[in-house]
Coordinates of C-alpha atoms (C1' of nucleotides) in Angstrom, one line a residue:
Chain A
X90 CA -30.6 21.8 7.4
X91 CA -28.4 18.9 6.6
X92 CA -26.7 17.4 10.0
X93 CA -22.7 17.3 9.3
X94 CA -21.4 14.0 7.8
X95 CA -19.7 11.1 9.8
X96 CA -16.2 12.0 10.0
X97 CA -14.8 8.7 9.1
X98 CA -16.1 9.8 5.5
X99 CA -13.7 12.6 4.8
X100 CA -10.7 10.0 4.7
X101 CA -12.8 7.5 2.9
X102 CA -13.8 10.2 0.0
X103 CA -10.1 11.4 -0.1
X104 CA -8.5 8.1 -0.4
X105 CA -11.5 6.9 -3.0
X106 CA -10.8 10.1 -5.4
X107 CA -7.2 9.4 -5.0
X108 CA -7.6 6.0 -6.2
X109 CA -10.6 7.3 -9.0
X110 CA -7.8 9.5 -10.5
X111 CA -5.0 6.9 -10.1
X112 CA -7.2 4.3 -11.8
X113 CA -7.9 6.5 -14.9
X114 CA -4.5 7.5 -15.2
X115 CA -3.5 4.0 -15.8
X116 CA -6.0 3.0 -18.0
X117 CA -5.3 5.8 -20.5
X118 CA -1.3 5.2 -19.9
X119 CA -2.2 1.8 -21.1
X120 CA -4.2 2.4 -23.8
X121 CA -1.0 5.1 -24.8
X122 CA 1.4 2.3 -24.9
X123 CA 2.6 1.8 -21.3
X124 CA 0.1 -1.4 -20.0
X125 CA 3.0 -2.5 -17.9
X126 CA 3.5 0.6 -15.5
X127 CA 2.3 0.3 -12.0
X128 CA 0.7 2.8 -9.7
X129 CA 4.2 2.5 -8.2
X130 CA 6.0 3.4 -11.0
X131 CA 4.7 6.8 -11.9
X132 CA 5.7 8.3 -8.5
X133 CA 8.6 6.6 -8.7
X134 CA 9.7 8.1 -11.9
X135 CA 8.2 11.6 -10.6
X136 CA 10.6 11.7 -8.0
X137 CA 13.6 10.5 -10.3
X138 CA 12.7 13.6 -12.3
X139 CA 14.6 14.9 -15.6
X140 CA 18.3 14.9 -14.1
X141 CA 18.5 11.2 -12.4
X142 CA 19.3 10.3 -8.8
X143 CA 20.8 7.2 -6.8
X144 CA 18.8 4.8 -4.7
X145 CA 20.3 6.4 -1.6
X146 CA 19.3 9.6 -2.6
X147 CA 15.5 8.5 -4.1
X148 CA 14.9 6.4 -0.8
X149 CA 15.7 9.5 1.1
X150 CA 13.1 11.5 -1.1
X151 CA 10.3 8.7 -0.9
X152 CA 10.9 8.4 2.8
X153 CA 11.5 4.4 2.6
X154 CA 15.3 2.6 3.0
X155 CA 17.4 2.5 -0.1
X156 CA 17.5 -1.2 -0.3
X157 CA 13.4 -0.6 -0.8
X158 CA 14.1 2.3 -3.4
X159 CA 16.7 -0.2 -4.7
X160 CA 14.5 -3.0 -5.2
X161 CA 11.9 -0.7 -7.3
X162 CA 15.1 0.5 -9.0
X163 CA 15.7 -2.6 -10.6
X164 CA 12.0 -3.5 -11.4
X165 CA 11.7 -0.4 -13.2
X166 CA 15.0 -1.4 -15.0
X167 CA 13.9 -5.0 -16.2
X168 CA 10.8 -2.8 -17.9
X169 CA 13.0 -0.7 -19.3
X170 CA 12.1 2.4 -17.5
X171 CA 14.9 3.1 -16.3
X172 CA 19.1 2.6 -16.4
X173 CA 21.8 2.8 -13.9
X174 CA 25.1 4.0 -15.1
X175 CA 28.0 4.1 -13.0
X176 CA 29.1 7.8 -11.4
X177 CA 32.7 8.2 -13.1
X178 CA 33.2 10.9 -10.4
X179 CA 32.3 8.7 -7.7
X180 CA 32.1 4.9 -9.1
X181 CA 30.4 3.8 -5.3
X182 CA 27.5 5.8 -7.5
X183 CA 24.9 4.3 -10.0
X184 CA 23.1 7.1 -11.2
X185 CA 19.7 6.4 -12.1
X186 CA 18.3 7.7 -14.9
X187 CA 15.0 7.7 -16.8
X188 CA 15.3 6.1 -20.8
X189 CA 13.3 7.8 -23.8
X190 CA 10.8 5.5 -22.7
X191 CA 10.3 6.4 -19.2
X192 CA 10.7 9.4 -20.2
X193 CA 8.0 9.4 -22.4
X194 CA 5.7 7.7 -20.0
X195 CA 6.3 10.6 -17.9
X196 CA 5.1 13.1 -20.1
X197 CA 2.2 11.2 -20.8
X198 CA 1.1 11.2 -17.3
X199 CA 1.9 14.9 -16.5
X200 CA -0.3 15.5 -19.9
X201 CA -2.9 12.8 -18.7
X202 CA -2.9 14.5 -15.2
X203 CA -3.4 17.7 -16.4
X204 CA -6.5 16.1 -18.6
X205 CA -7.8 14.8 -15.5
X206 CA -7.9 18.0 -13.4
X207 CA -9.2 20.0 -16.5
X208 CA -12.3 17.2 -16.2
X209 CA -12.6 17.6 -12.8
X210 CA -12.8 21.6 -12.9
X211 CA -15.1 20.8 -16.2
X212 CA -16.9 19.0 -13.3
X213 CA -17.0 21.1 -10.6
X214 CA -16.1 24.8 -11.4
X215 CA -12.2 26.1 -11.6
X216 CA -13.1 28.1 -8.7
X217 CA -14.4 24.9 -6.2
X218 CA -11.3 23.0 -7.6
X219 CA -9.1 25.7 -6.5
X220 CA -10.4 25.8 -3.2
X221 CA -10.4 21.8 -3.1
X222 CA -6.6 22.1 -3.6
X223 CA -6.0 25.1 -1.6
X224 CA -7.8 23.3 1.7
X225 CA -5.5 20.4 1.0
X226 CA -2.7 21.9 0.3
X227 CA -3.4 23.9 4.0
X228 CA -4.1 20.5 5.6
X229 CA -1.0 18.5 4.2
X230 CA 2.6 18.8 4.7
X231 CA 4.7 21.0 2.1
X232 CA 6.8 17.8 1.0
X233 CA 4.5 16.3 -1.7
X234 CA 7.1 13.2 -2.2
X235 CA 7.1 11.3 1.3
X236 CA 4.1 9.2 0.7
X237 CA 5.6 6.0 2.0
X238 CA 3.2 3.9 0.1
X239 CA 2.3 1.9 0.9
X240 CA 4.6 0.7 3.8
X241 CA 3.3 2.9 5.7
X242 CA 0.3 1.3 5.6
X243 CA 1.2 -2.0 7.4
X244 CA 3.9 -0.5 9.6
X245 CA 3.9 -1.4 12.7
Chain B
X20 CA -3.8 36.1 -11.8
X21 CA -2.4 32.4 -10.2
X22 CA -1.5 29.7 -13.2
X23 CA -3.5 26.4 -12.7
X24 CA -1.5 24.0 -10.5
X25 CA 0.2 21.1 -12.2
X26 CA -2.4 18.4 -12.5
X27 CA -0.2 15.9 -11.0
X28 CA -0.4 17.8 -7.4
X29 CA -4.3 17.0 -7.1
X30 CA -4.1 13.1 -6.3
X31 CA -0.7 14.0 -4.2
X32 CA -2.4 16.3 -2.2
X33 CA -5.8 13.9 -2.0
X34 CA -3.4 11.4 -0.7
X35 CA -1.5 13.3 2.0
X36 CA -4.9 14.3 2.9
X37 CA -5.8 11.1 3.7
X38 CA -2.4 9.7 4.9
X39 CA -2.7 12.9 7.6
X40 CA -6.0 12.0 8.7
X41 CA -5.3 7.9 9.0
X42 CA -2.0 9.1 10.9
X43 CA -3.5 11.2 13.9
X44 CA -6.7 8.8 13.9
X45 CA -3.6 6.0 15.2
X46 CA -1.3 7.9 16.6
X47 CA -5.1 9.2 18.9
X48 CA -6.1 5.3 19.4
X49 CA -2.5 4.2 20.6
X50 CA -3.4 6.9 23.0
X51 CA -6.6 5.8 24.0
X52 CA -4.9 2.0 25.0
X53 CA -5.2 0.8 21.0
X54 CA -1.5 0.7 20.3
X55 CA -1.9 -2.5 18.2
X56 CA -3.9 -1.4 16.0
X57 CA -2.9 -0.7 12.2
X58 CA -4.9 1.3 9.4
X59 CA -6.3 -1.9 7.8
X60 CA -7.9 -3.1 10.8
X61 CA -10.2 -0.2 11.3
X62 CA -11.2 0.0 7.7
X63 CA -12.1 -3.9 7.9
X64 CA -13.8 -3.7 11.1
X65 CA -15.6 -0.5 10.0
X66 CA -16.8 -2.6 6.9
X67 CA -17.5 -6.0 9.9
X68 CA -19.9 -3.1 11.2
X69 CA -21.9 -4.1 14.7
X70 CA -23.7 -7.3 13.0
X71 CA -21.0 -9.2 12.0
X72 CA -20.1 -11.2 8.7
X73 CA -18.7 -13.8 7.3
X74 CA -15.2 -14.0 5.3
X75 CA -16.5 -14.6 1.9
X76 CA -18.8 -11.1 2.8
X77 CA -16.4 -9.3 3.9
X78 CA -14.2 -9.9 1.0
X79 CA -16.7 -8.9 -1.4
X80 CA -17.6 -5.6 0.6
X81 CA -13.9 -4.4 0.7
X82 CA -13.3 -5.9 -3.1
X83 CA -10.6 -8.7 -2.1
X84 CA -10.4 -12.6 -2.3
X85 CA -12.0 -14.6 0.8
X86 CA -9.1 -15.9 1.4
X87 CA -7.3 -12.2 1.8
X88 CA -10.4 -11.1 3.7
X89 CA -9.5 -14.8 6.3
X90 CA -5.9 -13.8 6.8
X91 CA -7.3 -10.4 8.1
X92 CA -9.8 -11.7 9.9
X93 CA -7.0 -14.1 11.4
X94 CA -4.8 -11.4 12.7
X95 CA -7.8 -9.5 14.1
X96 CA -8.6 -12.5 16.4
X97 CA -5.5 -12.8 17.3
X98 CA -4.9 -9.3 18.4
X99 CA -8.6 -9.9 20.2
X100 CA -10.4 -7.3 17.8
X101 CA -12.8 -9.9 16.9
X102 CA -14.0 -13.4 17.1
X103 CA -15.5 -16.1 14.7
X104 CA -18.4 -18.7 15.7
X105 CA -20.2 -21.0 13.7
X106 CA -23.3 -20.3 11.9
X107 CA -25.9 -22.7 13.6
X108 CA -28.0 -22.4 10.8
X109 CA -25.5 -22.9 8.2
X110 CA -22.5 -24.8 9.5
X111 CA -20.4 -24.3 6.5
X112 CA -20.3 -20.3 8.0
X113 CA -18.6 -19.1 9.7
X114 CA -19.6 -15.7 11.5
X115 CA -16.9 -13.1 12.4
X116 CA -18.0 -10.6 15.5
X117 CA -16.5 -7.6 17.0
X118 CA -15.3 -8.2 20.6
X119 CA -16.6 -5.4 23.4
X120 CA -12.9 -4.8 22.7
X121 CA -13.1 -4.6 18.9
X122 CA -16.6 -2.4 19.6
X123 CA -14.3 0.1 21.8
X124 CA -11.9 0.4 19.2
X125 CA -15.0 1.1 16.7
X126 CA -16.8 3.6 18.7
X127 CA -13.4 6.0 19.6
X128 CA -12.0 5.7 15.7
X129 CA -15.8 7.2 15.0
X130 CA -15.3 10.0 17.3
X131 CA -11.6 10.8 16.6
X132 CA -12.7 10.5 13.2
X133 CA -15.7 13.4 14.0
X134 CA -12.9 15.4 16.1
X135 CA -10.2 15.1 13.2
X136 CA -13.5 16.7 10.7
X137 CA -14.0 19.4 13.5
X138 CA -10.4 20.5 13.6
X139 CA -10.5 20.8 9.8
X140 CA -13.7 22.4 10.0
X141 CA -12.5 24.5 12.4
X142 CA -8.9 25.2 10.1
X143 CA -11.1 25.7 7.0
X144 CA -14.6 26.9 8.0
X145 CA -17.7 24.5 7.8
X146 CA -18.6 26.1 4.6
X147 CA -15.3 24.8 3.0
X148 CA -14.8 21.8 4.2
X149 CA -19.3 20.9 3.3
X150 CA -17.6 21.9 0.1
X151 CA -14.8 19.8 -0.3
X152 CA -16.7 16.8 1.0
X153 CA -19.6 17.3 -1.7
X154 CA -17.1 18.1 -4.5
X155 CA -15.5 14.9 -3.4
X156 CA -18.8 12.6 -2.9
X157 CA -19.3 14.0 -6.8
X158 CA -16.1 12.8 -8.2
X159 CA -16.2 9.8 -6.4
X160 CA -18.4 6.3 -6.5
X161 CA -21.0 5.9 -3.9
X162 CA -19.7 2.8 -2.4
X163 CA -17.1 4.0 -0.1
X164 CA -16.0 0.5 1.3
X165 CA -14.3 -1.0 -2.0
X166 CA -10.9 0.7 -1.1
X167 CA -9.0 -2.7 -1.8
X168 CA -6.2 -1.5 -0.2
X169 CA -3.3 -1.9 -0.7
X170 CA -4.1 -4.5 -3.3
X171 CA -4.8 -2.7 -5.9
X172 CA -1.9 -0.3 -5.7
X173 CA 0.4 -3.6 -6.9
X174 CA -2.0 -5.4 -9.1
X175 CA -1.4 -5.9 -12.4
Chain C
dA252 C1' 50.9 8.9 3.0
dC253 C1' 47.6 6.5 4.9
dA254 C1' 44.4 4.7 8.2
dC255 C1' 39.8 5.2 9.6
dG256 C1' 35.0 6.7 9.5
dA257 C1' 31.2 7.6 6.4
dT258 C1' 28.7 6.5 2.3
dA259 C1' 26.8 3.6 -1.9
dG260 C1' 25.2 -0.4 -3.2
dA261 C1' 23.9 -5.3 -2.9
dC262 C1' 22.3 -9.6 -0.6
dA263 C1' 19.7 -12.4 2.6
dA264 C1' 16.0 -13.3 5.7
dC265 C1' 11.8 -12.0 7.1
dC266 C1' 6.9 -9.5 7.4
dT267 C1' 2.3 -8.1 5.5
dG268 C1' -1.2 -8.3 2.5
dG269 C1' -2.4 -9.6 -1.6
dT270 C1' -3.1 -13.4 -5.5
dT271 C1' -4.3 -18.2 -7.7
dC272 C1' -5.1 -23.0 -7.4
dA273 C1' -6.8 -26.9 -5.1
dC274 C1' -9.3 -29.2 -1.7
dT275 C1' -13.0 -30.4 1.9
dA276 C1' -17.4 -29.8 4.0
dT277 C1' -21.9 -28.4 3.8
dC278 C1' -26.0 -26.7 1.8
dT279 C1' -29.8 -26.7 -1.7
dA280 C1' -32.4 -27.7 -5.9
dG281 C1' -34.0 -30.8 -9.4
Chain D
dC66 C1' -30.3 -38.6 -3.5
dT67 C1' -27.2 -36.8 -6.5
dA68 C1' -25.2 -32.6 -8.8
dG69 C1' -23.7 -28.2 -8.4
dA70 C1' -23.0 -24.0 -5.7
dT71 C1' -20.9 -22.0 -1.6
dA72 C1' -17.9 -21.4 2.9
dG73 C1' -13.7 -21.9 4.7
dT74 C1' -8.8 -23.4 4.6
dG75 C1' -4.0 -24.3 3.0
dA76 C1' -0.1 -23.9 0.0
dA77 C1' 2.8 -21.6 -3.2
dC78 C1' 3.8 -17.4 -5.0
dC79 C1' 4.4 -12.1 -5.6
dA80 C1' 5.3 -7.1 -4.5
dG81 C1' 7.1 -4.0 -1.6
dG82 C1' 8.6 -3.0 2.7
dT83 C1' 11.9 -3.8 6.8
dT84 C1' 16.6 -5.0 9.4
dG85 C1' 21.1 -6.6 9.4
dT86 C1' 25.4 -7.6 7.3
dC87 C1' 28.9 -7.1 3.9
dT88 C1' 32.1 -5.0 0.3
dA89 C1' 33.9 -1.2 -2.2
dT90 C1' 35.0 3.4 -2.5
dC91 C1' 35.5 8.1 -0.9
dG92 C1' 37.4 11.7 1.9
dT93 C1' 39.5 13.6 5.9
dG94 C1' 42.8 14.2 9.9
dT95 C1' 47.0 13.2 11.7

DNA sequence: ACACGATAGACAACCTGGTTCACTATCTAG
DNA sequence: CTAGATAGTGAACCAGGTTGTCTATCGTGT
């Protein structure tokens, strides 16, 4: 007969395994040769992808300005994530595109990701995780990439 | 016969999750004459709780520096979500109180919160979503106020 | 052919929330 | 009654976000 949790817990457990699995993926990325990559940078790269975009085009994905996307652009650059070539087909254009290294660090964390989740269903059964992900996945929008993080948190 | 989803989608989805549920709490509260209000401030007044604190406390509860925990504490008095008085007893202290208006603010995040968990419960069955919320209290550590956000999303 | 609107990128100023370092005031123990 | 710990504050800095402005380039309509 247990009474049904607060409700401000949900959102408290959801954010906290969030962070749980964002936490251990960096520790192992840094332990694989990537200390300097932010929590940031990951996403970031994610929604580059394989194929390379512009900061217009990744601000538009993120859901934040593209002097923001911009900005994380060239941080990504100085660490050597990342380059920016100019578009010969368009030279307003700076396509940016992930180096050997980014791209490596990329794989890692799809491979470390995967790792995680295979703990987690170690953890909890394949079945519950699937369920897990299929409740969220009804309770969230379709558009995994607009996470707005973390503006959104002190927006006004 | 479904393929396991990428593990990448898990702590995307555990985000949105979250993001959703912080979202409707505010956009609910600017409803109920809290427009001011920002995602921090509930978390930090949640973690205040009705006794009160003091900065240096409060900073070690929510896992930031006393002096990040003062600036919040700053712009919640000056919004009028709380107020500060000295310590009698200790005059170094300083103690940092909820307002009847903070209190409000409090008591109708705590049952928005309760309404947001019936509508999921509602969306997914109780069943479900007791589920979910074990799987997650599992994978999770027990104390649920050392979100350091958005600190920790940045730090090095 | 060309002028004009739309688009890409960059720069500056500012905000928030965090950090570290340094300092004062007060408490407490030896 | 002094030495060390603790509470709070201030300053300088950082990351990542915003708006606003500016230039360069593209592409379309007359």
């Amino acid at each position: 007969m247990s009474s049904t949790p607060p409700g401000f817990e949900l959102p408290l457990r959801l954010f906290l395994a969030f962070r749980v699995l964002i936490d251990e993926l960096h520790a192992e990325l840094g332990r694989q040769g990537h200390p300097d990559i932010r929590p940031m940078h990951g996403f970031v790269m994610q929604a580059i992808g394989p194929d390379g975009t512009t900061a217009v085009d990744l601000g538009r994905t993120l859901g934040v300005t593209k002097q923001a996307a911009g900005k994380t652009v060239e941080a990504l650059e100085r660490i050597g994530y990342v380059e920016r070539t100019r578009d010969p087909a368009d030279t307003r254009r700076k396509i940016v595109r992930l180096t050997p290294y980014g791209m490596d660090a990329l794989a890692r964390s799809a491979a470390i990701f995967d790792d995680l989740r295979a703990r987690w269903a170690a953890e909890l059964g394949e079945d519950r995780l699937r369920a897990l992900e299929a409740d969220l996945r009804k309770m969230t929008p379709a558009n995994l990439w607009r996470l707005d993080i973390p503006g959104w948190f002190g927006a006004p």
